[in-house]
Amino acid sequence: MKLTLSVIKADIGSLAGHSRVIKEQLDLASSILKENQSKGKLIDYYVTNCGDDLELIITHNKGENSEEIHGLAWNIFTEVTEKVSKKYKLYGAGQDLLSSAFSGNIKGMGPGVAEAEFEERISEPIAIFLADKTEPGAWNLPLYRIFADPFTTAGLIIDEKLHSGFTFRIMDVMEDQIIDLNAPEESYDILALIGTPSRYVIQSIYRRVDGLLSAVASTTRLSLIAGRYVGKDDPVCFIRAQHGLPAMGEILEPFAFPHLVAGWMRGSHHGPLMPVAQRDAHPTRFDGPPRVVGLGFQLSNGKLIGPADLFDDPAFDRARSLANEITDYMRRHGPFMPGRLGPEEMEYTTLPSVLKKLQGRFRPSNRKS
Ligand code: F6R
Ligand code: MG
Ligand code: MG
């Protein structure tokens, strides 16, 4: 059976700053989706949040970029903004809705989207990752390790379906271009690009033996749409697991290392990506640290069976503890790089308007060169 999985998210206001979505927001989004499900417009849905982002997970058979499904998501975000976020004066009400009206496709209008149409396999285990206080390039390191690093994914060596490798579709978010590169032969080229996660972002991954779609990530950069800082584009992605694809445990393995990502306070700092259970998905310290939730589902004729709260496991306690240690260490840098992001990334924050004030006060140094 062919089905489409759409993971669509937006920050449309949250409690006590940029910390968490409230129950009324989740409830209203669920009730609108339920009503549409009963009318047969979608197969199934799951509504949740990671920090201040409202996350809609929807299965349907309308294909990718469906005006109907994207329009539905847009209406949910605007209705929740109007009826809940604004009613309670939640912080940043409607923040990610950068357009005043829906124009057919939600991509490029503010919300983040990871979406794909595929044939549901005999058994279809899937992992959906939701992150807060970081950017789409945060997936580059774990995705590379899952699909190209045999020290992470034993199946790359052992299982012949994985053995011929994967194709990485990488987007240059500055130039709006994509390139397909094959691992393992071109892994150094892949790394040459994705080691710059602010610019080169893995968009999707395909199994080379048959082209099977294996992973999809959101690639929105809000600042590039709006031309100014409008919060980080907290990313989502999903990965299909097992039976000739990386096993669920191989998919989770890279998250045991809380790597440094860009985001955190004012979208302007480096911090560790902490894997957390759903109940802990609400950034606090220095508006963070950045965090990721993993939800495991079985798709069953499009129904979302689950979720399994994948990081709700003592096996990730050490990663969390390390993330806390890194948090202490990074915070001690205060406003200094590399605690704070470099000048290129700061272009999209509120820093340039602060620096502008100093422009007229610079004078020649009279240094004899
Ligand atoms: C990070 C984020 C927050 C805010 C910070 C300041 O993505 O959204 O860290 O940048 O709380 O917010 P304002 O300027 O709205 O007071
Ligand atoms: Mg926010
Ligand atoms: Mg957020």
PDB file of C-alpha atoms and ligand atoms in Angstrom, residues 10-14 17-20 51-53 91-92 95-96 132-133 229-232 234 287, ligand 2:
ATOM      1  CA  ALA A  10       5.755  25.016  13.879  1.00  0.00           C
ATOM      2  CA  ASP A  11       6.485  27.156  16.903  1.00  0.00           C
ATOM      3  CA  ILE A  12       3.243  29.059  17.349  1.00  0.00           C
ATOM      4  CA  GLY A  13       3.677  30.130  20.933  1.00  0.00           C
ATOM      5  CA  SER A  14       4.654  28.545  24.186  1.00  0.00           C
ATOM      6  CA  GLY A  17       9.132  31.865  27.213  1.00  0.00           C
ATOM      7  CA  HIS A  18      10.343  29.422  24.590  1.00  0.00           C
ATOM      8  CA  SER A  19       9.927  26.345  26.775  1.00  0.00           C
ATOM      9  CA  ARG A  20       6.873  24.229  26.089  1.00  0.00           C
ATOM     10  CA  GLY A  51       9.853  22.112  23.553  1.00  0.00           C
ATOM     11  CA  ASP A  52       8.010  25.057  22.036  1.00  0.00           C
ATOM     12  CA  ASP A  53       7.281  23.275  18.736  1.00  0.00           C
ATOM     13  CA  TYR A  91       5.023  33.766  24.254  1.00  0.00           C
ATOM     14  CA  GLY A  92       5.727  34.096  20.511  1.00  0.00           C
ATOM     15  CA  GLN A  95       5.910  33.009  15.540  1.00  0.00           C
ATOM     16  CA  ASP A  96       6.637  30.599  12.664  1.00  0.00           C
ATOM     17  CA  ASP A 132      14.248  21.833  19.685  1.00  0.00           C
ATOM     18  CA  LYS A 133      16.737  24.732  19.925  1.00  0.00           C
ATOM     19  CA  TYR A 229      16.308  36.079  12.886  1.00  0.00           C
ATOM     20  CA  VAL A 230      12.937  34.490  13.592  1.00  0.00           C
ATOM     21  CA  GLY A 231      13.916  31.661  15.919  1.00  0.00           C
ATOM     22  CA  LYS A 232      15.775  28.512  14.928  1.00  0.00           C
ATOM     23  CA  ASP A 234      14.002  23.290  14.943  1.00  0.00           C
ATOM     24  CA  ASP A 287      16.875  28.075  26.942  1.00  0.00           C
TER      25      ASP A 287
HETATM   26 MG    MG B   2      10.368  29.545  20.261  1.00  0.00          MG
END
